[in-house]
Amino acid sequence: MAFAGKSNVGKSSLINCLLNWKALARTSSQPGKTQTINFYKVNEEAYLVDLPGYGYAKASAEIRADWGRMIERYLHSSSQLRAVFLLIDIRHEPSANDREMYRWIVTQGYEPVIITTKLDKLKRSQVSKQIKLIRETLGLPAGTALIPFSAQTRQGREEIWDAIESARAVPS
């Protein structure tokens, strides 16, 4: 299960929350902290894969391009990969990079599960409006899984585990 998304969208925080381990995946307020593909083994049965973020990071264009190639190579060639989870910050309209990553994941044959992060930073009254905006901006087909999530409150955690279990049940 690979977790893709913009720098600082909360990929490492999500993995820490899922695994109940506060500092397993390194987090930082500085974008671009994850610079390699990190694998976290779960119960000897599966891996959660933390991919470097795309978009803004304090790194040279050459290094960011290397990360992009590394991510693309992994997503394109992994025989073990069952699902890709695309993380989008619920507070903002998906960026051009988010839209490009979504389209690329789909062209690779995956139906990504969209996880909207940082749910705790929105008022409840804004959530459905933002979810609608994200669905429309990405052009999500009806029925595409979209899970609102907060690493702070853990809201959405069980739904993400359900999506992971569903993906694991599908034969490769």
C-alpha positions in Angstrom: 0.0 0.0 0.0 1.7 3.2 -1.2 0.9 6.6 0.2 1.5 9.5 -2.3 0.9 13.2 -2.0 2.4 16.6 -1.9 5.2 17.5 0.4 3.8 18.1 4.0 0.4 16.7 3.3 0.7 14.3 6.2 1.8 10.9 4.7 4.3 10.1 7.5 1.8 11.3 10.2 -0.9 9.1 8.6 1.4 6.0 8.8 2.3 6.8 12.4 -1.4 7.1 13.3 -2.3 3.9 11.5 0.5 2.0 13.3 0.0 3.6 16.7 3.6 4.6 16.7 4.2 8.3 17.3 7.6 8.7 15.7 8.0 5.6 13.4 7.9 7.6 10.2 9.8 10.9 10.6 7.7 14.0 10.4 8.6 17.6 10.1 7.0 21.0 9.5 9.7 21.4 6.8 8.5 20.1 3.4 10.6 17.4 1.8 11.7 15.5 5.0 11.0 12.1 3.4 13.6 11.8 0.6 13.5 8.0 0.1 10.9 5.4 -0.3 10.3 4.0 3.2 8.7 0.6 3.8 6.9 -0.2 7.1 6.1 -3.9 7.6 2.7 -4.6 9.2 2.1 -7.9 11.0 4.5 -9.8 8.7 1.7 -9.6 6.1 1.9 -6.2 4.3 3.9 -3.1 3.8 2.9 0.5 4.1 5.0 2.6 1.8 5.8 6.2 2.5 6.7 8.0 -0.7 8.6 11.3 -1.0 6.3 14.2 -1.5 6.0 16.1 -4.7 5.7 19.8 -5.2 7.4 22.2 -2.8 10.4 21.1 -0.9 13.7 22.8 0.1 15.7 20.8 -2.4 17.2 21.5 -5.8 15.2 21.0 -9.0 17.5 18.1 -9.8 16.9 16.3 -6.5 13.1 16.8 -6.8 13.3 15.4 -10.3 15.2 12.4 -9.0 12.4 11.9 -6.4 9.8 12.0 -9.1 11.7 9.3 -11.2 12.1 7.2 -8.0 8.4 7.4 -7.2 7.4 6.7 -10.8 9.7 3.7 -11.1 8.4 2.2 -7.8 4.7 2.7 -8.7 5.2 1.5 -12.3 7.3 -1.6 -11.5 6.3 -3.0 -8.0 4.8 -6.4 -8.3 3.7 -6.3 -4.7 1.8 -3.1 -4.8 -1.9 -3.6 -4.2 -3.2 0.0 -3.8 -2.2 3.6 -4.0 -3.6 6.1 -1.5 -3.4 9.7 -2.7 -3.4 12.3 0.1 -4.9 15.7 -0.5 -5.0 18.5 2.0 -8.8 19.0 2.6 -8.3 22.8 3.2 -7.2 23.5 -0.4 -8.3 22.8 -4.0 -6.1 20.1 -5.5 -3.0 21.6 -7.1 -1.9 21.0 -10.7 0.6 18.5 -9.2 -2.2 16.7 -7.3 -4.3 16.4 -10.5 -1.3 15.2 -12.5 -0.4 12.6 -9.9 -4.1 11.4 -9.8 -4.2 11.0 -13.6 -0.8 9.3 -13.6 -1.9 6.7 -10.9 -5.0 6.0 -12.9 -3.1 5.5 -16.2 -0.9 3.0 -14.3 -4.0 0.9 -13.7 -4.8 1.8 -10.1 -8.0 3.2 -8.7 -6.5 5.4 -6.0 -8.2 5.9 -2.6 -8.3 9.6 -1.9 -7.5 10.5 1.7 -8.2 14.1 2.6 -5.8 15.1 5.4 -5.8 17.8 8.1 -9.6 17.4 8.7 -9.2 18.8 12.2 -8.1 22.2 10.7 -11.6 22.7 9.1 -14.9 23.7 10.6 -17.4 20.9 10.3 -19.6 23.2 8.2 -16.9 23.4 5.6 -16.1 19.7 5.2 -18.8 18.7 2.6 -18.0 21.8 0.5 -14.3 20.9 0.4 -15.0 17.3 -0.4 -17.2 18.3 -3.3 -14.5 20.7 -4.6 -11.8 17.9 -4.4 -14.1 15.4 -6.2 -14.8 17.9 -8.9 -11.3 19.2 -9.3 -9.8 15.7 -9.6 -12.7 14.6 -11.8 -13.3 11.5 -9.6 -15.7 9.0 -11.0 -18.8 8.2 -8.9 -18.0 5.6 -6.3 -14.3 6.6 -5.9 -13.3 6.1 -2.3 -12.6 9.4 -0.5 -11.8 9.3 3.2 -11.6 12.4 5.4 -8.8 12.0 7.9 -7.1 13.7 10.8 -3.9 12.4 12.4 -4.7 14.6 15.4 -8.2 13.2 16.2 -7.7 9.9 14.4 -10.9 10.4 12.5 -11.0 8.2 9.4 -8.4 5.8 10.7 -10.7 2.7 10.8 -12.0 3.5 7.3 -8.4 3.6 6.0 -7.7 0.2 7.6 -10.9 -1.1 5.9 -9.6 0.2 2.5 -6.2 -1.4 3.1 -7.9 -4.7 4.1 -10.1 -4.6 0.9 -7.1 -4.0 -1.3 -5.1 -6.8 0.3 -8.0 -9.2 -0.4 -7.8 -8.5 -4.2 -5.5 -11.0 -5.9 -2.6 -9.6 -7.7 
